[in-house]
Coordinates of C-alpha atoms and ligand atoms in Angstrom, one line a residue:
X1 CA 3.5 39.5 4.0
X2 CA 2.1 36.9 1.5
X3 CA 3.9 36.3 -1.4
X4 CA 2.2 36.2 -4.7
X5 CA 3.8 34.3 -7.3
X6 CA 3.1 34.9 -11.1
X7 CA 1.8 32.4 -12.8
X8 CA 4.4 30.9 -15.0
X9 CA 3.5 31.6 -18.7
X10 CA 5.6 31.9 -21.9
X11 CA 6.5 35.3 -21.3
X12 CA 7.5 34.2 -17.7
X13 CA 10.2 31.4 -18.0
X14 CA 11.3 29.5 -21.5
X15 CA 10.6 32.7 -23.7
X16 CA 13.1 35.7 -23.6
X17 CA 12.6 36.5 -19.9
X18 CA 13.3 40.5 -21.6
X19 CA 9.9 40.0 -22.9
X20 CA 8.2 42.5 -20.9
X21 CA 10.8 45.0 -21.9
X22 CA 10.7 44.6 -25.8
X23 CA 9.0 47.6 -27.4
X24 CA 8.2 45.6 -30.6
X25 CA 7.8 41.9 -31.9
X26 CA 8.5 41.4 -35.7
X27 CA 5.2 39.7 -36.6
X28 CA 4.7 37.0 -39.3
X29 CA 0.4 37.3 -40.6
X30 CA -0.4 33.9 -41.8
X31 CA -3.6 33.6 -43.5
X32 CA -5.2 30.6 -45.4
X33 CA -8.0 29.6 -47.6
X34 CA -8.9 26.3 -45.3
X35 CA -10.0 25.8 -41.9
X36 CA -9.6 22.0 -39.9
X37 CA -12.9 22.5 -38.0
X38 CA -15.3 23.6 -40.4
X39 CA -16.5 22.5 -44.1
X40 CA -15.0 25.8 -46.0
X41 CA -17.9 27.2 -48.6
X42 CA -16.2 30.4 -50.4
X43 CA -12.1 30.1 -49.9
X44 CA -11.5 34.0 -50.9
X45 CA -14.7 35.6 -48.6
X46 CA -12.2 33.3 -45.6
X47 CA -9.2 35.0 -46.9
X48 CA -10.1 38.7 -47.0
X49 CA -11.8 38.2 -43.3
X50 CA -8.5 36.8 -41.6
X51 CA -6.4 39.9 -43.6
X52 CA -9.2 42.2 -42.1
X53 CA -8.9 40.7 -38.7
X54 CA -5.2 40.5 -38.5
X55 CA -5.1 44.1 -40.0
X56 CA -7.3 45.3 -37.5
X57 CA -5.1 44.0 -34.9
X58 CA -2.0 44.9 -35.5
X59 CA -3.6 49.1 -35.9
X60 CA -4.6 48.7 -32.2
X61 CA -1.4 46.6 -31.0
X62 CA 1.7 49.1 -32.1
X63 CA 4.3 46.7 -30.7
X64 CA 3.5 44.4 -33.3
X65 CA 5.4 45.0 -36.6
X66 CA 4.5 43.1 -39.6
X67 CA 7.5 42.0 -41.3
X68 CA 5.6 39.6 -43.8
X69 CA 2.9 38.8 -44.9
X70 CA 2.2 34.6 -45.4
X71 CA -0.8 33.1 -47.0
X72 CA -1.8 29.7 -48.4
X73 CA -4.7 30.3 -51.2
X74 CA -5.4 27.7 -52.1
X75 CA -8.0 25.7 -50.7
X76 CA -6.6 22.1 -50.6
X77 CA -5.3 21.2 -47.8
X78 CA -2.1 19.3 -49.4
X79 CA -0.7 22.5 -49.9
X80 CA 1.0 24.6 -47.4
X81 CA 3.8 26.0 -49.3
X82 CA 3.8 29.5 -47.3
X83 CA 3.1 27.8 -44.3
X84 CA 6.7 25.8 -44.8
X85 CA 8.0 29.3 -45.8
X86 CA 7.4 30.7 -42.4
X87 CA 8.4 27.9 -40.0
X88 CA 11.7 28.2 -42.0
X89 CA 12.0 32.0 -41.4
X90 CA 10.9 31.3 -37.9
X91 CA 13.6 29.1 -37.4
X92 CA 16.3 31.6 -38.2
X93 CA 14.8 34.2 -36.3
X94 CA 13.4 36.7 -38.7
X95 CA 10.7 36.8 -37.0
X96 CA 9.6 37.1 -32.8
X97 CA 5.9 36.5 -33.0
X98 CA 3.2 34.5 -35.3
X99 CA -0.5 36.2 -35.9
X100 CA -3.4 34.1 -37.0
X101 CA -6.8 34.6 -36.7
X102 CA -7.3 31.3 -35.3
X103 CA -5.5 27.8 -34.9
X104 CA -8.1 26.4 -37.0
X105 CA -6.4 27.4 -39.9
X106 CA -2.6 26.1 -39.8
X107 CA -2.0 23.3 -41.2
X108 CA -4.5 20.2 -42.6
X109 CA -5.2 18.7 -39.4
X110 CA -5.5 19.5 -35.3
X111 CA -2.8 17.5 -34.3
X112 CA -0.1 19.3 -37.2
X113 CA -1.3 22.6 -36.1
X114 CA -1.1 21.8 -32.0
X115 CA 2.2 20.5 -32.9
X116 CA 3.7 23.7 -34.3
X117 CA 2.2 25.9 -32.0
X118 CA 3.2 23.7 -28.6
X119 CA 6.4 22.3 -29.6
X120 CA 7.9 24.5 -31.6
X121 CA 6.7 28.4 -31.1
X122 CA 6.3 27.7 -27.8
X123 CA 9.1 26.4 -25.8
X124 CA 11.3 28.6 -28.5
X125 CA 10.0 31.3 -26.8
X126 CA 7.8 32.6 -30.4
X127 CA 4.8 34.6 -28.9
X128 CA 1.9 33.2 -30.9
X129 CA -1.7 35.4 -31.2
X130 CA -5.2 34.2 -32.7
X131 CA -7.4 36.9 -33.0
X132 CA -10.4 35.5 -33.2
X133 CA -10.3 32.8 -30.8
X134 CA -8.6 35.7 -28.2
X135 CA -5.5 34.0 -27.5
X136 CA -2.0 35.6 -27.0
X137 CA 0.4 32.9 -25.3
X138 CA 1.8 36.0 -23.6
X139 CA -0.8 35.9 -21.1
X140 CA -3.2 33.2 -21.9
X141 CA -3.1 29.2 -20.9
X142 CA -2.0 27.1 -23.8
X143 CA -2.1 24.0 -22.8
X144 CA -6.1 24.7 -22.2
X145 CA -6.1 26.8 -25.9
X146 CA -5.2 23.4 -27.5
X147 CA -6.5 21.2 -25.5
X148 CA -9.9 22.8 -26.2
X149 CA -9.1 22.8 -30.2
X150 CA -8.6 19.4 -29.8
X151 CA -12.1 19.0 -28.3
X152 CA -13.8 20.8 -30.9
X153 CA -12.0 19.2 -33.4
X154 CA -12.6 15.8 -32.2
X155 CA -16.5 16.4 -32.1
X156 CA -16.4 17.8 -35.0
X157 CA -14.8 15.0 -37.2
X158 CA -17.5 12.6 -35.0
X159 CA -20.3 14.7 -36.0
X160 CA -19.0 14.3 -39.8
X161 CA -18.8 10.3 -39.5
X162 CA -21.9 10.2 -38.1
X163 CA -23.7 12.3 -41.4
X164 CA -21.9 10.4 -43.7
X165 CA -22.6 7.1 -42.2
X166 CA -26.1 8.2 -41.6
X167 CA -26.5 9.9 -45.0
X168 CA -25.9 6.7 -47.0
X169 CA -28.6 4.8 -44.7
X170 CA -25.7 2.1 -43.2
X171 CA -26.3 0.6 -40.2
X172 CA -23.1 -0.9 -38.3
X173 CA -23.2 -4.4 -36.2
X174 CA -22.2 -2.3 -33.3
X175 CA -25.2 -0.1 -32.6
X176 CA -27.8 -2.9 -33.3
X177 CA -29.2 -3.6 -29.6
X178 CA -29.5 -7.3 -28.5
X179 CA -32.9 -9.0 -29.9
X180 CA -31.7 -8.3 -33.3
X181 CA -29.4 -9.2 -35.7
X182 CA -27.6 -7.6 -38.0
X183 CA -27.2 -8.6 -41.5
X184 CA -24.7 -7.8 -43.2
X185 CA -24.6 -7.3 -47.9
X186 CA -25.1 -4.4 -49.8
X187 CA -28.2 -2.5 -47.6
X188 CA -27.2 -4.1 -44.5
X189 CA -30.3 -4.8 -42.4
X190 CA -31.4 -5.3 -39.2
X191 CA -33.7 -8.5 -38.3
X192 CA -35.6 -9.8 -35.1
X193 CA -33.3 -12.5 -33.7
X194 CA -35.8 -15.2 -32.7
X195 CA -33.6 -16.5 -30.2
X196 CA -33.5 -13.4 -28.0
X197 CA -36.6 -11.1 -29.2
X198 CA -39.1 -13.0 -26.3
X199 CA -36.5 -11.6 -23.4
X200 CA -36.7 -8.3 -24.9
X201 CA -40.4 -8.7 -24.6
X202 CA -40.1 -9.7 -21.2
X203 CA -38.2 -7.1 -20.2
X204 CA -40.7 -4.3 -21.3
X205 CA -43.2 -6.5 -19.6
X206 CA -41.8 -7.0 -16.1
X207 CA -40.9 -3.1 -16.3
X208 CA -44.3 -2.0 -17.0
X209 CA -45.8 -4.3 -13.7
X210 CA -42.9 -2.0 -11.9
X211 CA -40.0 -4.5 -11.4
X212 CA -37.0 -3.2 -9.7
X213 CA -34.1 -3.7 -12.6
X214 CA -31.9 -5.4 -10.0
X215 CA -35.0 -8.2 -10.1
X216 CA -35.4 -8.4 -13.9
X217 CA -31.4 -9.2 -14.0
X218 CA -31.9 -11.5 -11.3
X219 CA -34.9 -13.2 -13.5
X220 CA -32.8 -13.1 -16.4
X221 CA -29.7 -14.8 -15.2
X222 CA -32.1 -17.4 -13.7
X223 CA -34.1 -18.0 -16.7
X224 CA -30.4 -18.7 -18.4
X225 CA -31.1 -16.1 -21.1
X226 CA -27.9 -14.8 -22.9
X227 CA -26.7 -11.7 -22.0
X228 CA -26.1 -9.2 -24.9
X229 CA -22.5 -9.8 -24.4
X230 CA -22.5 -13.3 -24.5
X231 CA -24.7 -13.1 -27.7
X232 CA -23.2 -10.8 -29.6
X233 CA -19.8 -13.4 -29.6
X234 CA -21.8 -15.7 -30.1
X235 CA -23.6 -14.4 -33.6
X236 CA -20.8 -12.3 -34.4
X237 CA -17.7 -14.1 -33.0
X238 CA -16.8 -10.6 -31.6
X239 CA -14.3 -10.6 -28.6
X240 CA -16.7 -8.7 -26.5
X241 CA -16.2 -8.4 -23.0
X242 CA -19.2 -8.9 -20.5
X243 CA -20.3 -11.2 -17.9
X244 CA -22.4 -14.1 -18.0
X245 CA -24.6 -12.9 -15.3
X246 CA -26.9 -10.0 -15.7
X247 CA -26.3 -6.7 -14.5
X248 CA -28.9 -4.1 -13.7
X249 CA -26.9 -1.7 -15.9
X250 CA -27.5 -3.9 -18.9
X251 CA -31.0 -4.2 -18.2
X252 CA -31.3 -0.4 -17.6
X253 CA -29.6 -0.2 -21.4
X254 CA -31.8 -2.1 -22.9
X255 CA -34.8 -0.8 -21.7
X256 CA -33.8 3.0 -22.3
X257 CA -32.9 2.0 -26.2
X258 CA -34.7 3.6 -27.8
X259 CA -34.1 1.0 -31.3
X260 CA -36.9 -2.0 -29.8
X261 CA -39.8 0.9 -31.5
X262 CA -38.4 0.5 -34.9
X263 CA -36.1 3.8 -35.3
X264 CA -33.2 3.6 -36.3
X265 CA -31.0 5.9 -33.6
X266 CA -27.3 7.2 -33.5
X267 CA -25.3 9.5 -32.3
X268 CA -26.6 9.3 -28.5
X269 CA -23.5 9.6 -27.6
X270 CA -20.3 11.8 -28.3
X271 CA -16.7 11.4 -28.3
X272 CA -15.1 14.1 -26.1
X273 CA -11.5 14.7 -25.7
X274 CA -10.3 15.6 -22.1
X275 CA -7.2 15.4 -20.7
X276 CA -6.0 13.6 -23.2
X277 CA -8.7 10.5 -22.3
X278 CA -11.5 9.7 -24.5
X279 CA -14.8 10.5 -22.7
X280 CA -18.5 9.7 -23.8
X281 CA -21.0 11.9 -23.0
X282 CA -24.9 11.6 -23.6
X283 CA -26.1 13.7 -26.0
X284 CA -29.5 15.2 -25.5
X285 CA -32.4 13.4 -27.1
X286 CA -33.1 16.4 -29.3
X287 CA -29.9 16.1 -30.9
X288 CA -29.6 12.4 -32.1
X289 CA -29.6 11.3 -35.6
X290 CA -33.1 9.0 -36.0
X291 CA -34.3 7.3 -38.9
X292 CA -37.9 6.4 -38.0
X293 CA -40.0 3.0 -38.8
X294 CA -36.3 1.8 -39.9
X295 CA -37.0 -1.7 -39.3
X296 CA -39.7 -4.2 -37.6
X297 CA -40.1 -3.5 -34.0
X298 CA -40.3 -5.7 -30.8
X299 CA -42.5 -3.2 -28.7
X300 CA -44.9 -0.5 -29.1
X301 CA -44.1 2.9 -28.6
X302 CA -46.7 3.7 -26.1
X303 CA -45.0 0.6 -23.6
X304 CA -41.5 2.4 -24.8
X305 CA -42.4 5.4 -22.9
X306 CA -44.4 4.5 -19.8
X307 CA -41.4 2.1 -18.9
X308 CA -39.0 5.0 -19.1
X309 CA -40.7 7.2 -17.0
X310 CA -41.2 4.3 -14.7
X311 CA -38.0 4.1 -14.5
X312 CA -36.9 7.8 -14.3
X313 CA -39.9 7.9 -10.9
X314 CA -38.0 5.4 -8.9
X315 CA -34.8 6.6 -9.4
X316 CA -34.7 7.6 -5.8
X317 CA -36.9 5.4 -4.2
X318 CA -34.4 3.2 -3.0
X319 CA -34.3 3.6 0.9
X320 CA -31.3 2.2 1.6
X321 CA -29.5 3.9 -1.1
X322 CA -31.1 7.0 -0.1
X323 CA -29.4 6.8 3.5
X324 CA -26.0 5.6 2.5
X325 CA -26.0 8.0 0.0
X326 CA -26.3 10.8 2.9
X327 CA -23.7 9.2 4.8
X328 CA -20.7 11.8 3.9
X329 CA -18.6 9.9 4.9
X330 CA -19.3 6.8 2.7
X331 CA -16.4 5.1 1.2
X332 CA -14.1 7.4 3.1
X333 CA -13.2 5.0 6.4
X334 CA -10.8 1.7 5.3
X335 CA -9.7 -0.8 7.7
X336 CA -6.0 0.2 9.0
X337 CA -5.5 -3.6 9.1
X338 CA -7.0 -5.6 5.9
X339 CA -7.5 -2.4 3.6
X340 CA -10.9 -3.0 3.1
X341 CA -13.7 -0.1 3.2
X342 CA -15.5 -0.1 6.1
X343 CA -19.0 -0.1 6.1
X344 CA -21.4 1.9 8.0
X345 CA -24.4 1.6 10.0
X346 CA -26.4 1.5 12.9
X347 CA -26.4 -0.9 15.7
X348 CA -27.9 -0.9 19.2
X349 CA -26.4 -0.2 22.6
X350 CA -26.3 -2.2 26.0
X351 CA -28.0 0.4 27.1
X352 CA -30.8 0.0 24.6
X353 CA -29.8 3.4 22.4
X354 CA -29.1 3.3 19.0
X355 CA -25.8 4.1 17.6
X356 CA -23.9 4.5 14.5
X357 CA -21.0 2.2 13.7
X358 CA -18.2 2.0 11.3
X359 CA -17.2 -1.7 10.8
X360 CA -15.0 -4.0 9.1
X361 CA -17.0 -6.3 7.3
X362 CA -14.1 -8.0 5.1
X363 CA -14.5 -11.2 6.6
X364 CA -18.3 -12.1 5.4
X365 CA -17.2 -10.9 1.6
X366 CA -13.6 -12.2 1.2
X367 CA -13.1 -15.8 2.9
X368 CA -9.5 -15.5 2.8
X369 CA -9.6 -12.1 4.4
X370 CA -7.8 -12.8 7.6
X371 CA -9.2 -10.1 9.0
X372 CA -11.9 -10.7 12.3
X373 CA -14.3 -7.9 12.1
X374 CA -14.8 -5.4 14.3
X375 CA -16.2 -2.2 14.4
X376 CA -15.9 1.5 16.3
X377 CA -18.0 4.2 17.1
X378 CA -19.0 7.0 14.7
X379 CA -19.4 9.5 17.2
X380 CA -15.9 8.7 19.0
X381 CA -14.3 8.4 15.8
X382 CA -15.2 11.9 14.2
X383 CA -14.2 13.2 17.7
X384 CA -10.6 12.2 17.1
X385 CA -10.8 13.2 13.0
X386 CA -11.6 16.8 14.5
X387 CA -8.9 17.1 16.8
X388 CA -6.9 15.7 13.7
X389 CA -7.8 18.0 11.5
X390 CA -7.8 20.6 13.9
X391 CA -3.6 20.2 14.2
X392 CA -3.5 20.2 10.6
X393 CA -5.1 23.1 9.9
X394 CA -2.7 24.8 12.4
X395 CA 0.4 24.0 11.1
X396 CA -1.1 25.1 7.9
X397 CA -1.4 28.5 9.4
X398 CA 2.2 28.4 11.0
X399 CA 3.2 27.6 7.7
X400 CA 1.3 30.0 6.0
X401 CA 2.9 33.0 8.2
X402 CA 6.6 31.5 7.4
X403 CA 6.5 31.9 4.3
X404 CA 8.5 35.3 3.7
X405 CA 11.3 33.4 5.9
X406 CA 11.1 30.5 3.4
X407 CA 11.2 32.1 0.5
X408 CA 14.2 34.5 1.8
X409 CA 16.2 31.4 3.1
X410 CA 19.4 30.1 0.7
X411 CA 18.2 27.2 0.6
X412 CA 15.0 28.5 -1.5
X413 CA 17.0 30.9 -3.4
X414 CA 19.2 28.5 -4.3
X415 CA 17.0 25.7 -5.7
X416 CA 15.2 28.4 -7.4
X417 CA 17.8 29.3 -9.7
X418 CA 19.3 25.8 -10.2
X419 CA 15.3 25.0 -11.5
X420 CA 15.1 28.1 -13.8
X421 CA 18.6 27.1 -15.0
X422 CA 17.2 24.1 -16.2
X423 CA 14.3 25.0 -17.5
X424 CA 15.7 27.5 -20.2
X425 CA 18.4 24.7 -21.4
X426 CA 15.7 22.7 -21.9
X427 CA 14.0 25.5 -23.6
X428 CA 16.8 26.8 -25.8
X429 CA 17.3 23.0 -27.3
X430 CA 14.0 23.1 -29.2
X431 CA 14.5 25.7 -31.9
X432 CA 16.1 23.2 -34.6
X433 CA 14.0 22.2 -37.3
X434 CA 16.3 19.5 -38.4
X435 CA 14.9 17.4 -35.0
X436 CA 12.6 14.9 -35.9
X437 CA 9.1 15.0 -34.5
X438 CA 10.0 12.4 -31.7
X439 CA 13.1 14.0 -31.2
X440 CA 11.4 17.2 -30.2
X441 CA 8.6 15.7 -28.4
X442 CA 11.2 14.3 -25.7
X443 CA 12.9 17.6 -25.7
X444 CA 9.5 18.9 -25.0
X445 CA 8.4 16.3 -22.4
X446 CA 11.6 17.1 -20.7
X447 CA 11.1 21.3 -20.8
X448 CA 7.3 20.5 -19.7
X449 CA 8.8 18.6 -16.4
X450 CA 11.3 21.4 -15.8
X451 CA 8.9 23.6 -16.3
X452 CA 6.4 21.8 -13.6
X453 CA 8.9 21.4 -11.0
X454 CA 9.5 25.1 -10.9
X455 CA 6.1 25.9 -11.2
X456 CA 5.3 23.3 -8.2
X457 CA 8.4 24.7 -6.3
X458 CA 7.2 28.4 -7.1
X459 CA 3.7 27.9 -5.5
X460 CA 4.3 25.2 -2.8
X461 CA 6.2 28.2 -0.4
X462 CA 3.2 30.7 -2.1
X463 CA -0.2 31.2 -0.3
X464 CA -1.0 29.5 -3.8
X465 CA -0.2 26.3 -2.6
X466 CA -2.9 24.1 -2.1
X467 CA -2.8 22.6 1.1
X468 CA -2.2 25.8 2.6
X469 CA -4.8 27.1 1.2
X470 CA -7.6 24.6 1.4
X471 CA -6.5 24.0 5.2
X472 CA -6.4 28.0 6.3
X473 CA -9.7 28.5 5.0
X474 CA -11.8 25.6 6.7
X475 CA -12.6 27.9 9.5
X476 CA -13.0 26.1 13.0
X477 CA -12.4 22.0 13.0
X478 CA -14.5 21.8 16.4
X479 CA -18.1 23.2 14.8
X480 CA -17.5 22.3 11.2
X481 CA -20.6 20.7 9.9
X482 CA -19.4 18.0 7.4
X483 CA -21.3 17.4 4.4
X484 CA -20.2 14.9 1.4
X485 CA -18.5 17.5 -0.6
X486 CA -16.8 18.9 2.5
X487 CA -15.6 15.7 3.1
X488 CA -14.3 14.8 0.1
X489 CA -11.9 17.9 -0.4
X490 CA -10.5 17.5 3.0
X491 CA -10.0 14.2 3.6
X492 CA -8.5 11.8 1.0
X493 CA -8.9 8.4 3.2
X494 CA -9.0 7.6 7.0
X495 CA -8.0 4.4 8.8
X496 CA -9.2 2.8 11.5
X497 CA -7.6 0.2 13.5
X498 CA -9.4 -2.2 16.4
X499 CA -7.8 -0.3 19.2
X500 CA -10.4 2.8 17.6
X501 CA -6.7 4.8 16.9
X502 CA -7.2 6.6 13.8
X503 CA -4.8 7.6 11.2
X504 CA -5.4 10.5 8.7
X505 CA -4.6 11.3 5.2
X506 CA -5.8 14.8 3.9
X507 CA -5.8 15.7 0.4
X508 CA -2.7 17.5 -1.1
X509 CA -0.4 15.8 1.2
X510 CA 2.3 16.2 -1.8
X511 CA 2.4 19.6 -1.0
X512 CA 2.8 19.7 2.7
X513 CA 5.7 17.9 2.2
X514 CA 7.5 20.3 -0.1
X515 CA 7.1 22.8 3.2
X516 CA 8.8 19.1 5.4
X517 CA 11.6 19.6 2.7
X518 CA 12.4 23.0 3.7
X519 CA 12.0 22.1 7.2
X520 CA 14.1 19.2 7.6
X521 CA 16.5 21.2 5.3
X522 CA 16.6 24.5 7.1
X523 CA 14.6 24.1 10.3
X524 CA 17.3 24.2 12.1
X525 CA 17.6 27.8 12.9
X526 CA 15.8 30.5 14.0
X527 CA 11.8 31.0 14.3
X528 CA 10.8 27.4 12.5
X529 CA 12.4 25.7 15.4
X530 CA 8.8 25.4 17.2
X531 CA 7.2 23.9 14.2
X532 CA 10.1 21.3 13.5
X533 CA 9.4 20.0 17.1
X534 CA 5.8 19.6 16.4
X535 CA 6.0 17.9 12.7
X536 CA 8.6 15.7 14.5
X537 CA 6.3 14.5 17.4
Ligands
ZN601 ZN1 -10.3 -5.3 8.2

């Protein structure tokens, strides 16, 4: 029988595991006249529609008893008196849960109100609702809640620079593309540089008589024009990294900006936040901020387009890319003896048929590589990955059907506990006010790696666990057709050596060995003998 694991949430672990009993929570309502994601017109029209919300809410939701009633009127931000108020009554426990319409409007800033909700409310085990964004940490994710507050937040305060900038006309030395310069005083300005404008020119020329952009940086480099990097340290004595060579990417920059007609252009891109690393994404064309006729331009409008859709027609022209790019298995093989990737292609037989190959090339790129090439058949190598994969997805099974014997072994029960154990100590230690911010930030990096090990633990003997999953539902290793996405979540890399041996790693190989834990641990006895004696081999 499979065994389903709940998801761990607050109600599961770190909050009062009797949460499923308690008949009613006594409910703080916090409502306030300012909201962090959004300019705030009329301050009292955003108060009586959070009291209507949260009173709308708590009719339907009877296990929710208002105790008080907290709200911050007054629009600036500095002041949170009430807000203060509650935290402190939170901290002594008068009340169980905190109702807001949304996150947006604790606190002055994202961060502050992430903060209190994920440190504090949290892992103290305070059930936290937002009506209007539909969250209950009860049931709901939080980490994805705030993490896509933070997102919106983020874009909007880049959205806000960008207008202001934009409204008061400035122009900033970082967006002015190479072939100008930018000068800086009280309307700062944006010039032709003489020094650079011709290669601009050239550019736009050598694109329009349908030069490949790997040619035009070729030209470039050999003409010794300065690359945009190289010229902006040199005009603005910016520490700008770049080569000296050109690179078709730079080319490709330049000829897609959109600045050589004379408009001035921002916001093309946008700051996102994801997991917690600053992304840019391009913003669609409709979207961007343009001033237009904003300064002298290098090229006409009419050249401007016709070499972007040049460009955007040969995208896939390139043969050669074309077929690597079918190749699923492309990066995948590395050589088991230098590290390199291996490349492949075809070669011709003895026999006069073509083949395909797989070969270490190290040698012709890397002089000091020691390693002689070589190379191996395709076919007889994804022979061997099949039968590979074949055993793997067969313990997978084997595993799959143990797990009610796992999870019913000692061994299981017992690290089970020891985990939750942990995880509420580490739980119970964050309810303090008096801790500083980096105080509680360790207590909460700690409770967050409790609580991951006993969520990991939890699913690795469930048929949640990954590599149990993904390997019982490939179907049959012998037929499987692989294509690149195929490959890419089975396999994570696949030596070769010269002898043509093989050597496998699949993805999720963390959490197979969770399930070689168990075994080495308890394989001992009874039905996992036969499966010990085949891991071991
Ligand atoms: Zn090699």
């Amino acid at each position: 029988m499979p065994v389903k694991v709940e998801l761990l949430r607050l109600g599961g672990t770190s909050a009062p595991a009797n949460w499923k009993e308690k008949k009613s929570f006594r409910t703080a309502v916090y409502i306030s006249a300012s909201r962090w994601d959004q300019t705030v017109e009329d301050s009292s029209q955003l108060l009586s529609r959070q009291s209507e919300l949260c009173r709308a809410f708590l009719r339907e939701h009877r296990e929710f008893k208002k105790v008080e009633t907290y709200a911050d009127r007054n629009s600036s931000r500095e002041t949170n008196r009430e807000w203060n108020r509650l935290l402190d009554d939170v901290e002594c426990r008068k009340v169980d849960a905190v109702l807001v319409t949304s996150i947006a409007q604790i606190e002055a800033s994202c961060g502050m109100a992430c903060y209190h909700v994920g440190r504090f409310f949290y892992p103290a085990g305070i059930r936290f609702v937002a009506v209007e964004d539909g969250f209950d940490s009860y049931q709901d994710d939080l980490e994805l809640y705030l993490k896509r507050y933070a997102n919106r937040y983020a874009s909007f305060l880049g959205a806000q620079r960008h207008e202001r900038r934009f409204n008061r006309n400035k122009v900033t030395s970082v967006s002015v593309p190479y072939g100008y310069i930018y000068v800086a005083g009280g309307t700062p300005e944006i010039v032709i540089d003489e020094e650079t404008a011709p290669f601009v020119k050239e550019l736009f020329a050598l694109a329009l008589q349908h030069t490949t952009v790997t040619e035009m940086a070729r030209h470039m480099t050999e003409i010794g024009a300065p690359t945009p990097a190289a010229r902006r340290r040199a005009l603005y004595g910016q520490k700008v990294s770049g080569s000296e060579y050109w690179k078709s990417s730079v080319v490709k920059t330049i000829l897609k900006n959109p600045c050589y007609t004379g408009d001035y252009v921002t916001g093309r891109t946008k700051e996102r936040f994801l997991d917690g690393v600053n992304h840019f994404e391009n913003v669609p064309c409709e979207d961007w901020l343009v001033i237009k006729n904003h300064h002298e331009p290098l090229i006409d409008r009419e050249t401007y387009e016709k070499s972007i859709s040049i460009m955007d027609s040969r995208r896939f022209e390139n043969h050669r890319d074309k077929a690597s790019a079918q190749n699923p298995f492309r990066n995948m093989f590395v050589c088991g003896h230098c590290g390199s990737v291996m490349t492949c292609n075809r070669a011709g037989s003895k026999s006069g048929r073509a083949y395909a190959r797989i070969r270490c090339d190290a040698i012709r790129f890397n002089k000091e590589s020691r390693c002689e090439a070589y190379d191996v058949r395709m076919d007889e190598t994804i022979t061997k990955l099949r039968g590979e994969l074949a055993a793997e997805i067969c313990k997978a099974n084997e595993a799959a059907s143990l797990f009610p014997q796992m999870v019913g072994s000692a061994w299981y029960q017992e690290t089970l506990s020891q985990l939750k154990a942990r995880n509420s100590t580490a739980a119970a230690k964050i309810l303090d006010r008096s801790l500083t911010k980096r105080e509680r930030d360790d207590l909460y990096k700690e409770l967050l790696r409790q609580k991951e090990k006993l969520q990991n633990f939890e699913t690795a003997f469930s048929l949640d666990n990954p590599w149990v999953s993904l390997f019982t539902g490939i179907g049959d290793a012998a037929t499987i057709e692989f294509d690149r996405q195929q490959v890419r979540a089975i396999f994570q890399k696949i030596e070769i050596y010269r002898n043509g041996e093989i050597k496998v790693h699949f993805v999720h190989e963390e959490w197979r060995a969770y399930i070689d834990v168990y075994l080495a641990k308890v394989g001992e006895k009874g039905g996992v003998d036969k499966w010990v004696d085949e891991t071991e081999q």
